Backbone as XML, in Angstrom:
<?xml version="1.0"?>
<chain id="A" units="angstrom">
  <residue number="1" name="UNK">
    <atom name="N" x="137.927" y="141.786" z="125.923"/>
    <atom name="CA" x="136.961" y="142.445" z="125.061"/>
    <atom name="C" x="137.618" y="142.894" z="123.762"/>
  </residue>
  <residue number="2" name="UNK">
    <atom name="N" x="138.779" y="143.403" z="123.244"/>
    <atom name="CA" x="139.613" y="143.363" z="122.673"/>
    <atom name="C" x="139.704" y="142.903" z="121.926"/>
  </residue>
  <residue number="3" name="UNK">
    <atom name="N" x="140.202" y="141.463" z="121.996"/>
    <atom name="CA" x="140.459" y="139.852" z="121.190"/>
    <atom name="C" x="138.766" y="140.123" z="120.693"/>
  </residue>
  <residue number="4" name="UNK">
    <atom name="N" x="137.705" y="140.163" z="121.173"/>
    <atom name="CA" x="136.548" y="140.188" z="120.772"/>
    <atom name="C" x="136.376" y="141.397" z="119.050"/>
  </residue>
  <residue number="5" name="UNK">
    <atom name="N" x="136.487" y="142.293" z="119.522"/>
    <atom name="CA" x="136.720" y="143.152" z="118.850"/>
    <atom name="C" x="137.738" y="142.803" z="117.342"/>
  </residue>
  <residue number="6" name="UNK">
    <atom name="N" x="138.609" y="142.433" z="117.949"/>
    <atom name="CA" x="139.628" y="142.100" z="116.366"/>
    <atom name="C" x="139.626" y="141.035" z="116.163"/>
  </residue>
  <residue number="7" name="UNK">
    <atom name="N" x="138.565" y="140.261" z="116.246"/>
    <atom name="CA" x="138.147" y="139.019" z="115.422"/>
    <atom name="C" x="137.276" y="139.314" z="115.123"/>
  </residue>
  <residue number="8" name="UNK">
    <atom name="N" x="135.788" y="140.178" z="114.918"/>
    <atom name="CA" x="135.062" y="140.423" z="114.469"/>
    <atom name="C" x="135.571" y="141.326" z="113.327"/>
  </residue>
  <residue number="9" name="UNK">
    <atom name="N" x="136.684" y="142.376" z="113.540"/>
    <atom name="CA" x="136.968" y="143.120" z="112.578"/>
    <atom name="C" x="137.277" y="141.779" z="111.304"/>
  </residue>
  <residue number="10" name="UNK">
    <atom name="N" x="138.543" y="141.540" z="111.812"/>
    <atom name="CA" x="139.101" y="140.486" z="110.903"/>
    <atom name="C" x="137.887" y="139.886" z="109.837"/>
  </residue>
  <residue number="11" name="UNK">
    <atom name="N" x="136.846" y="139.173" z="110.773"/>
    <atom name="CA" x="135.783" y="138.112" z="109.781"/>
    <atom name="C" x="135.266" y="138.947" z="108.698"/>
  </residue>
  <residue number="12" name="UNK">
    <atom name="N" x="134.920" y="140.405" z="109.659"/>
    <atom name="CA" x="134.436" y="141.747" z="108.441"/>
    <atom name="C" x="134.970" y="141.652" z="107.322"/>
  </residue>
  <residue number="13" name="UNK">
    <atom name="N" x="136.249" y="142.103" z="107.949"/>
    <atom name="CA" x="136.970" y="142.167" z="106.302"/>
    <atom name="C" x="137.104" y="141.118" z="105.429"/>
  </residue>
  <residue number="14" name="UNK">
    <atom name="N" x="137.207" y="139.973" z="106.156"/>
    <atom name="CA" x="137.623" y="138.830" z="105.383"/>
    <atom name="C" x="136.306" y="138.283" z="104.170"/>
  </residue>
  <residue number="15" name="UNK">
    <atom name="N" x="135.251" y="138.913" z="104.780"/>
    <atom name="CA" x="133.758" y="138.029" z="104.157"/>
    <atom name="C" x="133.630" y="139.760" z="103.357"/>
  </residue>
  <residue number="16" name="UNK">
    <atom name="N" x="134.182" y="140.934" z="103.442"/>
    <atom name="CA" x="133.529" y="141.997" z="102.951"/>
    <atom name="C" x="134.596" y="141.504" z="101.351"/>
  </residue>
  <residue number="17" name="UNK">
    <atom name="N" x="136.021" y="141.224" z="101.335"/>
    <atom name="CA" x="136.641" y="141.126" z="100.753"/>
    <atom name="C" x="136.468" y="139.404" z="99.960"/>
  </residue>
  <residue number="18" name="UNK">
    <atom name="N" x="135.893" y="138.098" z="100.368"/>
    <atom name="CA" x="135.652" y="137.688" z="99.698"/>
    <atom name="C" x="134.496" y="137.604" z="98.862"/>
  </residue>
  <residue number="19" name="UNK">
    <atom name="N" x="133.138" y="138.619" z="99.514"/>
    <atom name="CA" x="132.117" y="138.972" z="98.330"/>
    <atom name="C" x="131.991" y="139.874" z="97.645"/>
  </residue>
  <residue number="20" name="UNK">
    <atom name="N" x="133.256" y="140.856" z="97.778"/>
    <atom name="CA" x="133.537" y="141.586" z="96.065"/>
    <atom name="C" x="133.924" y="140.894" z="95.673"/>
  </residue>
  <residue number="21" name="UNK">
    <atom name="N" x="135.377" y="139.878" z="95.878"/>
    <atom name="CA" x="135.345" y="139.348" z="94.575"/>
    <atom name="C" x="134.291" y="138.362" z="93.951"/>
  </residue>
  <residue number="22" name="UNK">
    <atom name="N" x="133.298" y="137.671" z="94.544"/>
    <atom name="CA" x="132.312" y="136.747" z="93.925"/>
    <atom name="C" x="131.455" y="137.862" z="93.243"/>
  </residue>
  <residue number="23" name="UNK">
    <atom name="N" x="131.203" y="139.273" z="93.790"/>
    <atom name="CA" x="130.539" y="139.823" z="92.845"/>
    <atom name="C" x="131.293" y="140.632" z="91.734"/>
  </residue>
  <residue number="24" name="UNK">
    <atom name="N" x="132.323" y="140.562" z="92.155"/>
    <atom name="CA" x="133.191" y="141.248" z="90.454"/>
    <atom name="C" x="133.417" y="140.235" z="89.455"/>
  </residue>
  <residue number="25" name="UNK">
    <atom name="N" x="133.020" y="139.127" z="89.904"/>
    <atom name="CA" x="133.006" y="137.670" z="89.158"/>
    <atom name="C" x="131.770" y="137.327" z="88.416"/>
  </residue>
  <residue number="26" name="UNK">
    <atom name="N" x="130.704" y="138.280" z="89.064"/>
    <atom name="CA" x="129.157" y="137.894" z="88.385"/>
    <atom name="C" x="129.392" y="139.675" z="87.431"/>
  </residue>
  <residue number="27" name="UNK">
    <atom name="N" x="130.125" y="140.170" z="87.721"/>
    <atom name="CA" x="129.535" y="141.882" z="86.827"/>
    <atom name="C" x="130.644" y="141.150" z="85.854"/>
  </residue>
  <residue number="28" name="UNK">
    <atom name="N" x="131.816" y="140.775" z="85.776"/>
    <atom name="CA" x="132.388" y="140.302" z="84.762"/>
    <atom name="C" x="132.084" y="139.628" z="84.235"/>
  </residue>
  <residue number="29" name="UNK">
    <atom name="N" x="131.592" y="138.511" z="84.028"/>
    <atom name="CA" x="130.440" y="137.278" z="83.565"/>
    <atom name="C" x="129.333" y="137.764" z="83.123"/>
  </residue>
  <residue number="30" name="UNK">
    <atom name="N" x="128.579" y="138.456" z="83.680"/>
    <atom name="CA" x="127.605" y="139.138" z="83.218"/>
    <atom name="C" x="127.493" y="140.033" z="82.210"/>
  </residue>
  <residue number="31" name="UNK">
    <atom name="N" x="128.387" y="140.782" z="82.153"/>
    <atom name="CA" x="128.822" y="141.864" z="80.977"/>
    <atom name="C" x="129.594" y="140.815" z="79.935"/>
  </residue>
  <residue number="32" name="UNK">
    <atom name="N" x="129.724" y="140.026" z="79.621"/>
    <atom name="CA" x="130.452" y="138.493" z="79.072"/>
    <atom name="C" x="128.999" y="137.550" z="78.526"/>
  </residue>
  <residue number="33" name="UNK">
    <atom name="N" x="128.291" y="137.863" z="78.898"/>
    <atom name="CA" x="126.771" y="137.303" z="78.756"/>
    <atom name="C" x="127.028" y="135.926" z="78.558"/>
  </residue>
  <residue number="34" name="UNK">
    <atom name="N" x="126.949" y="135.520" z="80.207"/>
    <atom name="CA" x="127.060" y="133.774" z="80.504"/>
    <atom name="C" x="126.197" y="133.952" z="80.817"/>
  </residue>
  <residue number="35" name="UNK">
    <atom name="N" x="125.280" y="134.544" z="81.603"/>
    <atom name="CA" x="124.286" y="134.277" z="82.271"/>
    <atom name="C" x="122.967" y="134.437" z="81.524"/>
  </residue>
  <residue number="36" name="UNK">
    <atom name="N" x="122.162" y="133.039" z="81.186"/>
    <atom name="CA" x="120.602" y="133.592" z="80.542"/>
    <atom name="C" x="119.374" y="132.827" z="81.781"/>
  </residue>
  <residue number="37" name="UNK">
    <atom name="N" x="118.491" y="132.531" z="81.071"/>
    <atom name="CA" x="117.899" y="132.214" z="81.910"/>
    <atom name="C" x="117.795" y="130.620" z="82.219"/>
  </residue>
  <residue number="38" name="UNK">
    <atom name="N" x="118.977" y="129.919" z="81.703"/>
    <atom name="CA" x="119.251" y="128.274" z="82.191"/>
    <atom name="C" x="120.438" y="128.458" z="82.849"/>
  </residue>
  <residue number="39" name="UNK">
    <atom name="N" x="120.877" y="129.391" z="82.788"/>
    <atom name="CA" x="122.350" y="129.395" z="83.834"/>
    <atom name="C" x="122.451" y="130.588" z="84.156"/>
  </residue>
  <residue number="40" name="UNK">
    <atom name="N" x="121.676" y="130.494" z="85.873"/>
    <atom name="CA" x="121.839" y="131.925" z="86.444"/>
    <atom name="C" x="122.521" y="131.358" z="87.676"/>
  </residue>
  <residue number="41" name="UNK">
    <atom name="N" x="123.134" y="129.840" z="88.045"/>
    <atom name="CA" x="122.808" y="129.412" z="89.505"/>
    <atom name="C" x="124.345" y="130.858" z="90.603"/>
  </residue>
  <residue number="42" name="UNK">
    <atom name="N" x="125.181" y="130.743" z="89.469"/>
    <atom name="CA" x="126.008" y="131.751" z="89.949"/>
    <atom name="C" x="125.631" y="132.764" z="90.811"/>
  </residue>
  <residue number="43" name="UNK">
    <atom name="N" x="124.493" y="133.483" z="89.775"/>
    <atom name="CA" x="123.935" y="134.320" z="90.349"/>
    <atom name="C" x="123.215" y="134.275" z="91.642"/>
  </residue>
  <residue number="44" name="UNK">
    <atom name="N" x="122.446" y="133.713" z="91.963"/>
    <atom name="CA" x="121.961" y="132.578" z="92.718"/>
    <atom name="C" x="122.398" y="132.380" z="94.364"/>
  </residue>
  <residue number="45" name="UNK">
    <atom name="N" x="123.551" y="131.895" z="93.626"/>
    <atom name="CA" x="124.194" y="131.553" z="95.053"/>
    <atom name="C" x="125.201" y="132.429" z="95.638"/>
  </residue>
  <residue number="46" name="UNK">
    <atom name="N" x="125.637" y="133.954" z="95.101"/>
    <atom name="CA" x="126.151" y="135.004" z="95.319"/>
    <atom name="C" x="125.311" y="135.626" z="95.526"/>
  </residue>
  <residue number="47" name="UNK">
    <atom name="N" x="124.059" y="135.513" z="95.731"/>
    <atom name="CA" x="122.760" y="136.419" z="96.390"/>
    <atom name="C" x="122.310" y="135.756" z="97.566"/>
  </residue>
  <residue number="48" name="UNK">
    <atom name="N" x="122.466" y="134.897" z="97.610"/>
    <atom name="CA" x="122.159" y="133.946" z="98.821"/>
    <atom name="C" x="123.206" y="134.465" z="99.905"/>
  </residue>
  <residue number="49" name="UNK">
    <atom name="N" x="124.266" y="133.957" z="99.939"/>
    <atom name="CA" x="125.747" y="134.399" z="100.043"/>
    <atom name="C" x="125.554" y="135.743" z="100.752"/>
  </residue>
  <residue number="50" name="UNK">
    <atom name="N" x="125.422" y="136.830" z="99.783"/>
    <atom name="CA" x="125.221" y="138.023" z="100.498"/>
    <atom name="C" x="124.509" y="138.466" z="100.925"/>
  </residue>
  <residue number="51" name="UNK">
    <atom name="N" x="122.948" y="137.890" z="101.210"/>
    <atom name="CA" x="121.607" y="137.518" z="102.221"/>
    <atom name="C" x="122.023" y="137.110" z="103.606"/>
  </residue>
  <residue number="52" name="UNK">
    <atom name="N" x="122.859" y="136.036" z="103.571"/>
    <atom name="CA" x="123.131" y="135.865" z="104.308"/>
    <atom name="C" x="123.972" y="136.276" z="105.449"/>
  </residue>
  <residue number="53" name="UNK">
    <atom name="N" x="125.173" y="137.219" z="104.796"/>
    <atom name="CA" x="125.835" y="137.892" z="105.315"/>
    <atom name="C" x="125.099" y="139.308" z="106.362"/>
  </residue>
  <residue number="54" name="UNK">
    <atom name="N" x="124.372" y="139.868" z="105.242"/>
    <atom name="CA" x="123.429" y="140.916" z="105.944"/>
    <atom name="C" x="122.843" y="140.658" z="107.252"/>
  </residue>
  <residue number="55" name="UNK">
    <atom name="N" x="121.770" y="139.259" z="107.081"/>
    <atom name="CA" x="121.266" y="138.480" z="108.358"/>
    <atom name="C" x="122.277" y="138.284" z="109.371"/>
  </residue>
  <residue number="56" name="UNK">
    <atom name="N" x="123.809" y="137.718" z="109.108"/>
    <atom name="CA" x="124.765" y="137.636" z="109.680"/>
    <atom name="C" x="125.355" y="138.801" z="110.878"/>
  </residue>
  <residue number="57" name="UNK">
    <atom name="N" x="125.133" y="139.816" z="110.090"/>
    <atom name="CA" x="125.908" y="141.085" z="110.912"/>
    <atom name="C" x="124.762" y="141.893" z="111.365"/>
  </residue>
  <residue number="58" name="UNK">
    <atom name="N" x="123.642" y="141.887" z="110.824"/>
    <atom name="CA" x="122.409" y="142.258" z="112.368"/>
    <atom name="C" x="122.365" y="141.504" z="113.286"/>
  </residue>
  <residue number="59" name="UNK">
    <atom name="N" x="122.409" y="140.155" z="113.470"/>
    <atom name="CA" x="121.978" y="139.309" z="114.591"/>
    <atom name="C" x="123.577" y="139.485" z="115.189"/>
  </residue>
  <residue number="60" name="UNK">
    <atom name="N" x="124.928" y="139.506" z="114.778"/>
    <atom name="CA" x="125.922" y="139.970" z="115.869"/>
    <atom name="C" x="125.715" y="141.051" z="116.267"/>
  </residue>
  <residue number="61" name="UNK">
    <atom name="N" x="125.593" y="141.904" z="115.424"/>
    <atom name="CA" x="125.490" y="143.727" z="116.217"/>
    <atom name="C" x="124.144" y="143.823" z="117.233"/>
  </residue>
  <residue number="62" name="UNK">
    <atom name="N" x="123.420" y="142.768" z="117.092"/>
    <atom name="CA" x="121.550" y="143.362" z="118.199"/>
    <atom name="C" x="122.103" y="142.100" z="118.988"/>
  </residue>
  <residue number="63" name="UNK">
    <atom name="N" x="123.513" y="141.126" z="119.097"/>
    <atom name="CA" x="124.036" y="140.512" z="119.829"/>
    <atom name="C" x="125.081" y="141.184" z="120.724"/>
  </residue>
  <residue number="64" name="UNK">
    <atom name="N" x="125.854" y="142.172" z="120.663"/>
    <atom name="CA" x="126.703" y="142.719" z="120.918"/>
    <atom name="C" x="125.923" y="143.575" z="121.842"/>
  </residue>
  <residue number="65" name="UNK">
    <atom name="N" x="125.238" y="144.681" z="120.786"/>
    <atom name="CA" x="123.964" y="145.629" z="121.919"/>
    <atom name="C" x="123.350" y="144.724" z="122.960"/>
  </residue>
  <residue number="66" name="UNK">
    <atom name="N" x="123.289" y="143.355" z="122.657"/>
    <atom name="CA" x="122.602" y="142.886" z="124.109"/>
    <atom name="C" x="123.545" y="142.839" z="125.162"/>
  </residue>
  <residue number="67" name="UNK">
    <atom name="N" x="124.361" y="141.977" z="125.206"/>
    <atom name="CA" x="124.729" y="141.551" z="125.740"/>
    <atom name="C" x="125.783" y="142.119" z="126.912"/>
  </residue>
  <residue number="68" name="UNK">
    <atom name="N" x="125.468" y="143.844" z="127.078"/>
    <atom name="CA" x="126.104" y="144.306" z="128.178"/>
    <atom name="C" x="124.768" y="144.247" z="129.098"/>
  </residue>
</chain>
């Protein structure tokens, strides 16, 4: 249960730490004014990205709560 435990930590950090930097990459860019309204896909797909993540870590945690 353990090994369970510190691989979930691990992925945490690993996905908490690679979507600051994709979003310190869109507030820097952004304040840089790349982004108008023909080139937002950045934006885009760093919202997706972190949609997904959210969806990601409810369905493990109401996975975890199940599964005792």
């Amino acid at each position: 249960a353990s090994s369970y435990l510190f691989i979930l930590t691990v992925l945490h950090v690993l996905h908490v730490i690679v979507t600051l930097i994709f979003l310190l990459i869109i507030v820097i860019n952004s304040f840089s004014n790349k982004y108008n309204e023909n080139n937002y896909l950045p934006v885009l797909t760093t919202s997706v990205f972190w949609h997904f993540l959210g969806i990601l870590w409810i369905y493990l945690l109401l996975f975890l709560v199940f599964i005792h």
